[in-house]
PDB file of C-alpha atoms in Angstrom:
ATOM      1  CA  UNK A   5     236.989 -34.658 -58.474  1.00  0.00           C
ATOM      2  CA  UNK A   6     233.425 -33.441 -58.719  1.00  0.00           C
ATOM      3  CA  UNK A   7     231.512 -32.836 -61.909  1.00  0.00           C
ATOM      4  CA  UNK A   8     231.864 -29.067 -61.683  1.00  0.00           C
ATOM      5  CA  UNK A   9     235.603 -29.167 -60.916  1.00  0.00           C
ATOM      6  CA  UNK A  10     236.355 -29.327 -64.640  1.00  0.00           C
ATOM      7  CA  UNK A  11     234.841 -25.849 -65.057  1.00  0.00           C
ATOM      8  CA  UNK A  12     237.049 -24.211 -62.435  1.00  0.00           C
ATOM      9  CA  UNK A  13     239.550 -21.710 -63.733  1.00  0.00           C
ATOM     10  CA  UNK A  14     243.076 -21.566 -62.441  1.00  0.00           C
ATOM     11  CA  UNK A  15     243.691 -18.825 -59.940  1.00  0.00           C
ATOM     12  CA  UNK A  16     246.188 -16.093 -60.697  1.00  0.00           C
ATOM     13  CA  UNK A  17     248.638 -17.664 -58.231  1.00  0.00           C
ATOM     14  CA  UNK A  18     248.528 -21.010 -60.063  1.00  0.00           C
ATOM     15  CA  UNK A  19     248.935 -19.297 -63.414  1.00  0.00           C
ATOM     16  CA  UNK A  20     251.923 -17.302 -62.145  1.00  0.00           C
ATOM     17  CA  UNK A  21     253.460 -20.485 -60.736  1.00  0.00           C
ATOM     18  CA  UNK A  22     253.055 -22.234 -64.115  1.00  0.00           C
ATOM     19  CA  UNK A  23     254.627 -19.292 -65.946  1.00  0.00           C
ATOM     20  CA  UNK A  24     257.551 -19.213 -63.524  1.00  0.00           C
ATOM     21  CA  UNK A  25     258.137 -22.948 -63.964  1.00  0.00           C
ATOM     22  CA  UNK A  26     258.096 -22.505 -67.730  1.00  0.00           C
ATOM     23  CA  UNK A  27     260.615 -19.661 -67.524  1.00  0.00           C
ATOM     24  CA  UNK A  28     262.949 -21.674 -65.276  1.00  0.00           C
ATOM     25  CA  UNK A  29     262.762 -24.707 -67.543  1.00  0.00           C
ATOM     26  CA  UNK A  30     263.404 -22.697 -70.674  1.00  0.00           C
ATOM     27  CA  UNK A  31     266.338 -20.939 -69.022  1.00  0.00           C
ATOM     28  CA  UNK A  32     267.974 -24.289 -68.201  1.00  0.00           C
ATOM     29  CA  UNK A  33     267.506 -25.484 -71.767  1.00  0.00           C
ATOM     30  CA  UNK A  34     268.586 -22.220 -73.395  1.00  0.00           C
ATOM     31  CA  UNK A  35     265.326 -22.037 -75.330  1.00  0.00           C
ATOM     32  CA  UNK A  36     262.492 -19.551 -75.245  1.00  0.00           C
ATOM     33  CA  UNK A  37     259.270 -20.054 -73.269  1.00  0.00           C
ATOM     34  CA  UNK A  38     257.449 -20.059 -76.596  1.00  0.00           C
ATOM     35  CA  UNK A  39     259.549 -23.002 -77.814  1.00  0.00           C
ATOM     36  CA  UNK A  40     258.907 -24.901 -74.571  1.00  0.00           C
ATOM     37  CA  UNK A  41     255.160 -24.293 -74.991  1.00  0.00           C
ATOM     38  CA  UNK A  42     255.304 -25.589 -78.584  1.00  0.00           C
ATOM     39  CA  UNK A  43     257.147 -28.725 -77.402  1.00  0.00           C
ATOM     40  CA  UNK A  44     254.531 -29.267 -74.695  1.00  0.00           C
ATOM     41  CA  UNK A  45     251.670 -28.861 -77.193  1.00  0.00           C
ATOM     42  CA  UNK A  46     253.312 -31.255 -79.661  1.00  0.00           C
ATOM     43  CA  UNK A  47     253.759 -33.883 -76.946  1.00  0.00           C
ATOM     44  CA  UNK A  48     250.106 -33.508 -75.921  1.00  0.00           C
ATOM     45  CA  UNK A  49     248.925 -33.831 -79.544  1.00  0.00           C
ATOM     46  CA  UNK A  50     250.985 -36.947 -80.291  1.00  0.00           C
ATOM     47  CA  UNK A  51     250.209 -38.825 -77.078  1.00  0.00           C
ATOM     48  CA  UNK A  52     246.517 -37.880 -77.272  1.00  0.00           C
ATOM     49  CA  UNK A  53     246.247 -39.955 -80.464  1.00  0.00           C
ATOM     50  CA  UNK A  54     246.814 -43.102 -78.401  1.00  0.00           C
ATOM     51  CA  UNK A  55     245.835 -42.230 -74.834  1.00  0.00           C
ATOM     52  CA  UNK A  56     243.469 -39.996 -72.958  1.00  0.00           C
ATOM     53  CA  UNK A  57     245.716 -37.826 -70.811  1.00  0.00           C
ATOM     54  CA  UNK A  58     245.268 -35.183 -68.136  1.00  0.00           C
ATOM     55  CA  UNK A  59     246.754 -32.180 -69.957  1.00  0.00           C
ATOM     56  CA  UNK A  60     246.372 -29.985 -66.851  1.00  0.00           C
ATOM     57  CA  UNK A  61     248.533 -32.382 -64.835  1.00  0.00           C
ATOM     58  CA  UNK A  62     251.234 -32.597 -67.509  1.00  0.00           C
ATOM     59  CA  UNK A  63     254.670 -31.579 -66.247  1.00  0.00           C
ATOM     60  CA  UNK A  64     257.595 -31.126 -68.626  1.00  0.00           C
ATOM     61  CA  UNK A  65     261.049 -30.168 -67.421  1.00  0.00           C
ATOM     62  CA  UNK A  66     264.537 -29.895 -68.792  1.00  0.00           C
ATOM     63  CA  UNK A  67     267.021 -31.320 -66.319  1.00  0.00           C
ATOM     64  CA  UNK A  68     270.715 -32.141 -66.297  1.00  0.00           C
ATOM     65  CA  UNK A  69     271.888 -35.753 -66.250  1.00  0.00           C
ATOM     66  CA  UNK A  70     275.252 -37.461 -66.396  1.00  0.00           C
ATOM     67  CA  UNK A  71     276.206 -38.614 -69.875  1.00  0.00           C
ATOM     68  CA  UNK A  72     276.959 -42.289 -70.415  1.00  0.00           C
ATOM     69  CA  UNK A  73     280.411 -41.547 -71.802  1.00  0.00           C
ATOM     70  CA  UNK A  74     281.565 -39.664 -68.679  1.00  0.00           C
ATOM     71  CA  UNK A  75     281.588 -36.411 -70.645  1.00  0.00           C
ATOM     72  CA  UNK A  76     279.879 -34.433 -67.891  1.00  0.00           C
ATOM     73  CA  UNK A  77     276.244 -33.468 -67.763  1.00  0.00           C
ATOM     74  CA  UNK A  78     273.837 -33.155 -70.679  1.00  0.00           C
ATOM     75  CA  UNK A  79     270.293 -31.773 -70.845  1.00  0.00           C
ATOM     76  CA  UNK A  80     267.461 -34.299 -70.553  1.00  0.00           C
ATOM     77  CA  UNK A  81     263.735 -33.930 -71.136  1.00  0.00           C
ATOM     78  CA  UNK A  82     261.587 -35.150 -68.267  1.00  0.00           C
ATOM     79  CA  UNK A  83     257.843 -35.544 -68.848  1.00  0.00           C
ATOM     80  CA  UNK A  84     255.298 -36.600 -66.238  1.00  0.00           C
ATOM     81  CA  UNK A  85     252.085 -37.300 -68.167  1.00  0.00           C
ATOM     82  CA  UNK A  86     249.057 -38.528 -66.194  1.00  0.00           C
ATOM     83  CA  UNK A  87     247.222 -41.144 -68.309  1.00  0.00           C
ATOM     84  CA  UNK A  88     243.480 -41.450 -67.792  1.00  0.00           C
ATOM     85  CA  UNK A  89     242.818 -44.229 -70.297  1.00  0.00           C
ATOM     86  CA  UNK A  90     244.392 -46.002 -73.267  1.00  0.00           C
ATOM     87  CA  UNK A  91     242.465 -45.695 -76.519  1.00  0.00           C
ATOM     88  CA  UNK A  92     241.624 -48.975 -78.213  1.00  0.00           C
ATOM     89  CA  UNK A  93     242.815 -49.555 -81.772  1.00  0.00           C
ATOM     90  CA  UNK A  94     240.023 -49.832 -84.309  1.00  0.00           C
TER      91      UNK A  94
END
């Protein structure tokens, strides 16, 4: 990553792809895209207190997983959060 790469804007194709992913995730979880965006922002805010993260690389998904009690599938939150550095406690 070059110095000027941080100033690049996402292309319209990348933005459309992100919006589509958000719509698909929210549809699986039966929640609105706005709620999914609020969850994503809250996760970023909390984790950023302790770690420097790559917010652009953050990927949050709602998936289905088997329950432990053999009651079928249940929704699960999956978050892939690239960590750049851990902040030191002062």
